[in-house]
Amino acid sequence: MTTADARSEQGAATLKFNAAALLAAGLMIGFGTILWIAANWDAFGKEGRFALVGSALAASAALAMFQPKLRVAASLSGVLAIGALLALFGQTYQSGADPWQLFALWAAVALPWAVAARHDSVWVLWVTVALTALTLWAAVSGRGPLGFIQPSVVFPVWLLAISGALLLSPAVGLSRYIGTTTWAFRLAVIAAAGFIVAGTLPAIFERSGSNAVVIAGFALMTLTVFALTKHKPFELGLLALATLTLDVLVIAAIMRAVLYEGLTGSEIGPYFLVGILSAGIVAASAAWLLRVARSNDGAPLQLEKDADAQSRNAAVLQNGDAHARTWPVIVMSGIGALIAAVPMLVFFYLTFGAFLEYGLGPYILGGIAIASVVALLPSAQPLSFGQQLGVITLVLGMLLVGFGLYRDMSDTAASLLMMALAMALAFRISTGWIDGLLGAAAAVFAAMAVGSAAAMSHGFIPLHDQLGWIVVATVGAALLLARRLNGDLDWLTRYAPADQFLTGFLIASLAGIIATAGSTFLLGSAWWSSGGTTGRPLAGWIEWNWASLFSVALCAAGLGILYRLLPQVRTMTGYAVAAILVVFSVLMTTLGAPIFVLAAAVTSSRRALAGFAAFATLWVIGTFYYWLGWPLLDKAYLVIVLGIVLAAIVWFDGFRLPRLPENAAKLAPLAPPAPLASLAPAMIAIATLSTAAIVGNGIWQKERVIRTGRTIFMELAPVDPRSLMQGDYMALRFAMPQPPENAQDNEPQHATHAYAIATVDGRRVAQIKSISASPPVLAADEIQIAVVSQHGQWGVGTNAWYFKEGTGQKYEAARFGEFRITTDGEAVLVGLANADLQALR
């Protein structure tokens, strides 16, 4: 590469980085605005809230229409503003509308924005919204998210998910019209596979399951696998995922036939048979995937049994590594081996139950299993049936030994011994992807050891559940850096853990950080109970403690390494991004570790590991919303100020960048001319006006109900968790008849919408008498109330009441919900009241 070409490539990379920084600045400003609105929820009034969010939508539309260079960022902001406007409508006029309808409407009016922007980031956001609508519709239309779902629900969901993936596929040829959709296509395929397996598995195991669903599920996954083998560009990761999904369905069918139908006539033998068949299925799939990858890649793709560290590092730096290019096959094989180990573990327990529960049984049987694997596994062909069976046996042996150790020792001692066992096995076996699994196991046990030791400490060691993962990630990243930076040291080359071991070690540590960092923005606090939602409040501006200092040190070290390696980020914008990350690392004490791992992965040319570390970094930053150290208003000001400063620096830095040579045009991230490019402003305008018309009509209708509707009160039972978007809310549950457990399909309790028949006493308190699936014939003293199915229970109006952060105390006395209701049963919740029916303001 000539000097001019190198300068051009570096300049193009700088432009990409600055564009990403500008996008991040816009997201920060939008995120801070959400926090600010949440903090001032009661101060605006209905008109002020709608005016504020509507103005944000209008400003985004104007920028997207008249500033083509800002169209992508403005489109992201506009699509988010549409969602905020619809959410605001649903929460202001709390009439109990199905959430899936709002998401479906959001996807419909946001589609022109995605087409106009022609950018993958906007399409990813659109796909996320559309998939959420599908998921919510399936949940309310079936019998629960994990139960059997009727074909009338499954088939439309599958059809829509697969159709979306097809239309977004680069192979279809629509890129000329809709732009780049690489990641949106991947997300759509992953979701489609998830929908298929979620619908097919219950149908396999339910005795009342639909055979049509099972047959269609197998057929669709088979067609998906076949289509992905022919897809251009070739997507090995998606193909491996689809193959694993098909394997899971096949194994589930075998389990149903062997275990549930009793085909072997034995109580113990079926589990052994299922384990053996599962191992064979996964091994055959892995071998087939390698052949397909070899035919599409054109390079020799094979998994070596052993490799010298220096030669492997050289391969990474020069031509890329076969292990790195086949990591989807490795992940698929590892997951498949773990699935197959489950029935084998049951087989061992049924065969040697009493021997395992007492005395030396776990150590003897586990030791025999591990010894046989150590003796035979190194000679097995990579990803063969023998190797898969060996991995299953290895998992069983470690589980047995671990059962004995945790039974007989303290958690810290048992975890240290299990970590040492995993490391010793990795050094002894030295077989690529198996080293990665053992590395992941070693990381889990190491984190458990550190965490349990910290929990037992009498000193102040906060967040001990996070400490283990932070320490493990730091040690693993340091070892990976040492292998790369000090590869000439003989002792390190000889005794340091293998590359695959370290990769698995770091992936597990990043997963642990994600799991303990807390819930991230928009994913809800119910999934994760620790970390960001339980952080210590800061006294004053900053309370320096060991966690903050350690996080800042790791963040600074990682950024220093990255900025030394990547000249394209050594600009004013780059240093501004670094400063912002350092600020967040003070507050988010789990942030420094993934940044340090990211630096180690980039240094070692581990793209997959670097991508996962970047994802972990974004996840931790997203926990800032749920972090309780500061009130929402303070967090809002910080994020908005940082976003504005970053945007200003990016804008100023753009004038200081040198002009690129002529041959850099091919490297710049510019989209080719599109047939619909001239229509982009019109599409955005139509979408914006349509959104305004839909929301405006909805506001008019709900205000009419409030003005003319009859006032009634309904008894409720509130609780008070944290809201997803608006600071705080009070969850509501109304007193009414619930579906019996033995309800039949044709009974009203399985409808998604029905009518409650009620009487109203002299205090205007409604008493629900019964539920009708169709509009009932009412007596003179009766009224009808439209109700909807919410999480298996009937609800009316809404299941939540939103209020400003910190003002929940005044709603603790709430005993009734105040409604306005029309003669046809449409009800809108307008307030809460105490036991004396006095409004709470």
mmCIF file of C-alpha atoms in Angstrom, residues 585-811:
data_model
loop_
_atom_site.group_PDB
_atom_site.id
_atom_site.type_symbol
_atom_site.label_atom_id
_atom_site.label_comp_id
_atom_site.label_asym_id
_atom_site.label_seq_id
_atom_site.Cartn_x
_atom_site.Cartn_y
_atom_site.Cartn_z
ATOM 1 C CA SER A 585 -16.356 4.756 34.450
ATOM 2 C CA VAL A 586 -16.361 6.749 37.695
ATOM 3 C CA LEU A 587 -20.109 6.234 38.061
ATOM 4 C CA MET A 588 -20.495 2.802 36.449
ATOM 5 C CA THR A 589 -17.931 0.743 38.353
ATOM 6 C CA THR A 590 -18.222 -2.218 35.974
ATOM 7 C CA LEU A 591 -17.389 -0.131 32.899
ATOM 8 C CA GLY A 592 -13.596 -0.142 33.091
ATOM 9 C CA ALA A 593 -13.238 -3.924 32.777
ATOM 10 C CA PRO A 594 -15.001 -4.388 29.388
ATOM 11 C CA ILE A 595 -13.083 -1.415 27.952
ATOM 12 C CA PHE A 596 -9.830 -3.043 29.067
ATOM 13 C CA VAL A 597 -10.920 -6.346 27.496
ATOM 14 C CA LEU A 598 -11.837 -4.457 24.307
ATOM 15 C CA ALA A 599 -8.309 -3.057 24.120
ATOM 16 C CA ALA A 600 -6.772 -6.496 24.613
ATOM 17 C CA ALA A 601 -9.028 -8.012 21.943
ATOM 18 C CA VAL A 602 -8.248 -5.282 19.397
ATOM 19 C CA THR A 603 -4.522 -5.609 20.136
ATOM 20 C CA SER A 604 -4.702 -9.357 19.491
ATOM 21 C CA SER A 605 -6.895 -8.995 16.393
ATOM 22 C CA ARG A 606 -9.803 -10.857 18.006
ATOM 23 C CA ARG A 607 -12.737 -9.304 16.158
ATOM 24 C CA ALA A 608 -15.470 -11.494 17.669
ATOM 25 C CA LEU A 609 -14.158 -10.950 21.197
ATOM 26 C CA ALA A 610 -13.795 -7.219 20.534
ATOM 27 C CA GLY A 611 -17.395 -7.057 19.319
ATOM 28 C CA PHE A 612 -18.649 -8.788 22.449
ATOM 29 C CA ALA A 613 -16.568 -6.473 24.639
ATOM 30 C CA ALA A 614 -18.043 -3.446 22.826
ATOM 31 C CA PHE A 615 -21.537 -4.854 23.425
ATOM 32 C CA ALA A 616 -20.736 -5.301 27.133
ATOM 33 C CA THR A 617 -19.478 -1.709 27.258
ATOM 34 C CA LEU A 618 -22.711 -0.373 25.773
ATOM 35 C CA TRP A 619 -24.750 -2.571 28.113
ATOM 36 C CA VAL A 620 -23.000 -1.170 31.185
ATOM 37 C CA ILE A 621 -23.439 2.409 29.971
ATOM 38 C CA GLY A 622 -27.156 1.693 29.518
ATOM 39 C CA THR A 623 -27.434 0.758 33.213
ATOM 40 C CA PHE A 624 -26.895 4.432 34.017
ATOM 41 C CA TYR A 625 -30.637 5.007 33.748
ATOM 42 C CA TYR A 626 -31.466 2.537 36.526
ATOM 43 C CA TRP A 627 -28.515 3.544 38.713
ATOM 44 C CA LEU A 628 -29.929 5.074 41.905
ATOM 45 C CA GLY A 629 -26.866 7.042 42.959
ATOM 46 C CA TRP A 630 -28.251 10.303 41.537
ATOM 47 C CA PRO A 631 -31.780 11.562 40.899
ATOM 48 C CA LEU A 632 -33.004 11.562 37.326
ATOM 49 C CA LEU A 633 -32.611 15.329 36.963
ATOM 50 C CA ASP A 634 -28.890 15.294 37.801
ATOM 51 C CA LYS A 635 -28.288 12.386 35.427
ATOM 52 C CA ALA A 636 -30.234 14.202 32.721
ATOM 53 C CA TYR A 637 -28.101 17.344 32.996
ATOM 54 C CA LEU A 638 -24.870 15.334 32.897
ATOM 55 C CA VAL A 639 -25.813 13.315 29.815
ATOM 56 C CA ILE A 640 -27.236 16.294 27.912
ATOM 57 C CA VAL A 641 -24.180 18.464 28.619
ATOM 58 C CA LEU A 642 -21.775 15.695 27.599
ATOM 59 C CA GLY A 643 -23.793 15.062 24.422
ATOM 60 C CA ILE A 644 -23.822 18.744 23.454
ATOM 61 C CA VAL A 645 -20.077 19.097 24.117
ATOM 62 C CA LEU A 646 -19.314 15.992 22.059
ATOM 63 C CA ALA A 647 -21.489 17.192 19.177
ATOM 64 C CA ALA A 648 -19.764 20.589 19.194
ATOM 65 C CA ILE A 649 -16.317 18.997 19.182
ATOM 66 C CA VAL A 650 -17.244 16.668 16.332
ATOM 67 C CA TRP A 651 -18.593 19.615 14.353
ATOM 68 C CA PHE A 652 -15.470 21.704 14.978
ATOM 69 C CA ASP A 653 -13.147 18.776 14.371
ATOM 70 C CA GLY A 654 -14.733 18.228 10.972
ATOM 71 C CA PHE A 655 -13.363 21.561 9.744
ATOM 72 C CA ARG A 656 -9.847 20.614 10.902
ATOM 73 C CA LEU A 657 -9.640 17.294 9.092
ATOM 74 C CA PRO A 658 -7.356 17.278 6.048
ATOM 75 C CA ARG A 659 -8.983 16.961 2.652
ATOM 76 C CA LEU A 660 -8.860 13.376 1.438
ATOM 77 C CA PRO A 661 -7.079 12.503 -1.788
ATOM 78 C CA GLU A 662 -9.194 11.701 -4.794
ATOM 79 C CA ASN A 663 -8.721 7.933 -4.461
ATOM 80 C CA ALA A 664 -10.253 8.046 -0.956
ATOM 81 C CA ALA A 665 -13.744 8.328 -2.378
ATOM 82 C CA LYS A 666 -13.935 4.577 -2.715
ATOM 83 C CA LEU A 667 -13.088 4.229 0.973
ATOM 84 C CA ALA A 668 -15.517 6.831 2.311
ATOM 85 C CA PRO A 669 -18.812 5.551 3.784
ATOM 86 C CA LEU A 670 -20.977 7.116 1.083
ATOM 87 C CA ALA A 671 -24.098 5.368 -0.160
ATOM 88 C CA PRO A 672 -24.536 5.020 -3.925
ATOM 89 C CA PRO A 673 -27.315 6.994 -5.588
ATOM 90 C CA ALA A 674 -30.716 5.423 -4.982
ATOM 91 C CA PRO A 675 -33.827 5.573 -7.165
ATOM 92 C CA LEU A 676 -35.865 6.732 -4.146
ATOM 93 C CA ALA A 677 -33.333 9.303 -2.881
ATOM 94 C CA SER A 678 -35.277 12.247 -4.313
ATOM 95 C CA LEU A 679 -38.432 11.013 -2.566
ATOM 96 C CA ALA A 680 -36.819 10.807 0.878
ATOM 97 C CA PRO A 681 -38.037 14.247 2.088
ATOM 98 C CA ALA A 682 -41.562 13.495 0.918
ATOM 99 C CA MET A 683 -41.592 10.084 2.644
ATOM 100 C CA ILE A 684 -40.416 11.629 5.907
ATOM 101 C CA ALA A 685 -42.994 14.402 5.652
ATOM 102 C CA ILE A 686 -45.840 11.949 4.980
ATOM 103 C CA ALA A 687 -44.748 9.721 7.881
ATOM 104 C CA THR A 688 -44.549 12.699 10.245
ATOM 105 C CA LEU A 689 -47.932 14.098 9.235
ATOM 106 C CA SER A 690 -49.491 10.634 9.496
ATOM 107 C CA THR A 691 -48.114 10.245 13.014
ATOM 108 C CA ALA A 692 -49.477 13.661 13.996
ATOM 109 C CA ALA A 693 -52.890 12.835 12.521
ATOM 110 C CA ILE A 694 -53.143 9.455 14.245
ATOM 111 C CA VAL A 695 -52.071 10.773 17.637
ATOM 112 C CA GLY A 696 -54.218 13.899 17.299
ATOM 113 C CA ASN A 697 -57.313 11.848 16.479
ATOM 114 C CA GLY A 698 -56.621 9.572 19.438
ATOM 115 C CA ILE A 699 -56.269 12.556 21.767
ATOM 116 C CA TRP A 700 -59.594 13.992 20.537
ATOM 117 C CA GLN A 701 -61.396 10.701 21.112
ATOM 118 C CA LYS A 702 -60.013 10.168 24.627
ATOM 119 C CA GLU A 703 -60.725 13.743 25.643
ATOM 120 C CA ARG A 704 -64.319 13.232 24.486
ATOM 121 C CA VAL A 705 -64.606 10.192 26.790
ATOM 122 C CA ILE A 706 -63.186 12.223 29.696
ATOM 123 C CA ARG A 707 -65.611 15.101 29.052
ATOM 124 C CA THR A 708 -68.780 13.095 28.507
ATOM 125 C CA GLY A 709 -68.143 9.781 30.265
ATOM 126 C CA ARG A 710 -69.747 8.643 33.510
ATOM 127 C CA THR A 711 -67.578 8.687 36.652
ATOM 128 C CA ILE A 712 -67.094 5.351 38.434
ATOM 129 C CA PHE A 713 -64.573 3.985 40.926
ATOM 130 C CA MET A 714 -63.015 0.515 40.932
ATOM 131 C CA GLU A 715 -61.182 -1.104 43.832
ATOM 132 C CA LEU A 716 -57.509 -1.804 43.188
ATOM 133 C CA ALA A 717 -54.460 -3.422 44.802
ATOM 134 C CA PRO A 718 -51.351 -1.358 43.980
ATOM 135 C CA VAL A 719 -47.643 -2.119 44.134
ATOM 136 C CA ASP A 720 -44.804 0.262 43.365
ATOM 137 C CA PRO A 721 -41.919 -0.933 41.135
ATOM 138 C CA ARG A 722 -39.742 1.276 38.934
ATOM 139 C CA SER A 723 -40.899 2.457 35.526
ATOM 140 C CA LEU A 724 -39.174 1.733 32.258
ATOM 141 C CA MET A 725 -39.319 5.268 30.860
ATOM 142 C CA GLN A 726 -41.131 7.692 33.176
ATOM 143 C CA GLY A 727 -39.254 7.462 36.467
ATOM 144 C CA ASP A 728 -41.788 5.761 38.758
ATOM 145 C CA TYR A 729 -45.149 4.112 38.409
ATOM 146 C CA MET A 730 -47.661 2.266 40.527
ATOM 147 C CA ALA A 731 -48.710 -1.100 39.133
ATOM 148 C CA LEU A 732 -52.462 -1.612 39.359
ATOM 149 C CA ARG A 733 -54.578 -4.738 39.704
ATOM 150 C CA PHE A 734 -58.359 -4.414 39.825
ATOM 151 C CA ALA A 735 -60.736 -6.631 41.795
ATOM 152 C CA MET A 736 -62.688 -8.766 39.322
ATOM 153 C CA PRO A 737 -63.375 -12.437 38.544
ATOM 154 C CA GLN A 738 -60.406 -14.339 37.160
ATOM 155 C CA PRO A 739 -60.353 -17.277 34.694
ATOM 156 C CA PRO A 740 -60.762 -20.732 36.231
ATOM 157 C CA GLU A 741 -57.817 -23.090 35.786
ATOM 158 C CA ASN A 742 -59.901 -25.571 33.770
ATOM 159 C CA ALA A 743 -61.321 -23.018 31.330
ATOM 160 C CA GLN A 744 -61.961 -24.272 27.796
ATOM 161 C CA ASP A 745 -60.920 -22.571 24.573
ATOM 162 C CA ASN A 746 -64.431 -21.334 23.804
ATOM 163 C CA GLU A 747 -64.925 -19.703 27.208
ATOM 164 C CA PRO A 748 -64.548 -15.910 27.526
ATOM 165 C CA GLN A 749 -61.566 -16.243 29.830
ATOM 166 C CA HIS A 750 -59.391 -17.197 26.845
ATOM 167 C CA ALA A 751 -60.459 -14.225 24.740
ATOM 168 C CA THR A 752 -58.117 -11.247 24.590
ATOM 169 C CA HIS A 753 -61.028 -8.778 24.844
ATOM 170 C CA ALA A 754 -64.298 -9.159 26.717
ATOM 171 C CA TYR A 755 -66.901 -7.216 28.705
ATOM 172 C CA ALA A 756 -67.290 -7.009 32.460
ATOM 173 C CA ILE A 757 -70.860 -6.751 33.735
ATOM 174 C CA ALA A 758 -71.042 -4.543 36.832
ATOM 175 C CA THR A 759 -73.384 -2.729 39.125
ATOM 176 C CA VAL A 760 -72.678 0.726 40.574
ATOM 177 C CA ASP A 761 -73.601 1.565 44.176
ATOM 178 C CA GLY A 762 -74.521 4.929 45.627
ATOM 179 C CA ARG A 763 -70.846 5.865 46.070
ATOM 180 C CA ARG A 764 -70.295 5.218 42.337
ATOM 181 C CA VAL A 765 -68.129 2.160 43.130
ATOM 182 C CA ALA A 766 -68.457 -0.549 40.470
ATOM 183 C CA GLN A 767 -68.823 -4.177 41.540
ATOM 184 C CA ILE A 768 -67.968 -6.717 38.811
ATOM 185 C CA LYS A 769 -70.475 -9.578 38.626
ATOM 186 C CA SER A 770 -69.335 -11.599 35.596
ATOM 187 C CA ILE A 771 -67.372 -11.595 32.328
ATOM 188 C CA SER A 772 -68.945 -11.944 28.875
ATOM 189 C CA ALA A 773 -67.110 -12.667 25.631
ATOM 190 C CA SER A 774 -69.617 -10.597 23.615
ATOM 191 C CA PRO A 775 -71.556 -7.385 24.334
ATOM 192 C CA PRO A 776 -74.095 -8.422 26.993
ATOM 193 C CA VAL A 777 -77.768 -7.615 27.444
ATOM 194 C CA LEU A 778 -77.816 -5.373 30.514
ATOM 195 C CA ALA A 779 -80.345 -4.975 33.250
ATOM 196 C CA ALA A 780 -81.468 -1.513 34.293
ATOM 197 C CA ASP A 781 -78.925 -1.292 37.140
ATOM 198 C CA GLU A 782 -75.981 -2.757 35.178
ATOM 199 C CA ILE A 783 -73.182 -1.294 33.063
ATOM 200 C CA GLN A 784 -70.622 -2.899 30.771
ATOM 201 C CA ILE A 785 -66.869 -2.266 30.961
ATOM 202 C CA ALA A 786 -64.480 -3.296 28.217
ATOM 203 C CA VAL A 787 -61.712 -5.486 29.698
ATOM 204 C CA VAL A 788 -58.558 -7.011 28.239
ATOM 205 C CA SER A 789 -56.413 -10.010 29.124
ATOM 206 C CA GLN A 790 -53.215 -8.877 30.852
ATOM 207 C CA HIS A 791 -50.709 -11.577 31.830
ATOM 208 C CA GLY A 792 -53.419 -14.187 32.323
ATOM 209 C CA GLN A 793 -55.754 -11.886 34.289
ATOM 210 C CA TRP A 794 -58.556 -9.548 33.308
ATOM 211 C CA GLY A 795 -57.719 -5.876 33.498
ATOM 212 C CA VAL A 796 -59.596 -2.661 32.841
ATOM 213 C CA GLY A 797 -58.193 0.643 31.689
ATOM 214 C CA THR A 798 -54.520 0.191 32.448
ATOM 215 C CA ASN A 799 -52.173 -1.793 34.656
ATOM 216 C CA ALA A 800 -50.090 1.216 35.797
ATOM 217 C CA TRP A 801 -50.318 4.784 37.053
ATOM 218 C CA TYR A 802 -47.321 6.998 36.270
ATOM 219 C CA PHE A 803 -46.018 9.777 38.461
ATOM 220 C CA LYS A 804 -42.945 11.939 38.997
ATOM 221 C CA GLU A 805 -39.861 10.376 40.577
ATOM 222 C CA GLY A 806 -39.862 10.757 44.346
ATOM 223 C CA THR A 807 -43.592 11.551 44.664
ATOM 224 C CA GLY A 808 -44.834 8.005 45.162
ATOM 225 C CA GLN A 809 -45.470 8.460 48.888
ATOM 226 C CA LYS A 810 -48.680 10.387 48.325
ATOM 227 C CA TYR A 811 -50.102 7.484 46.291
#
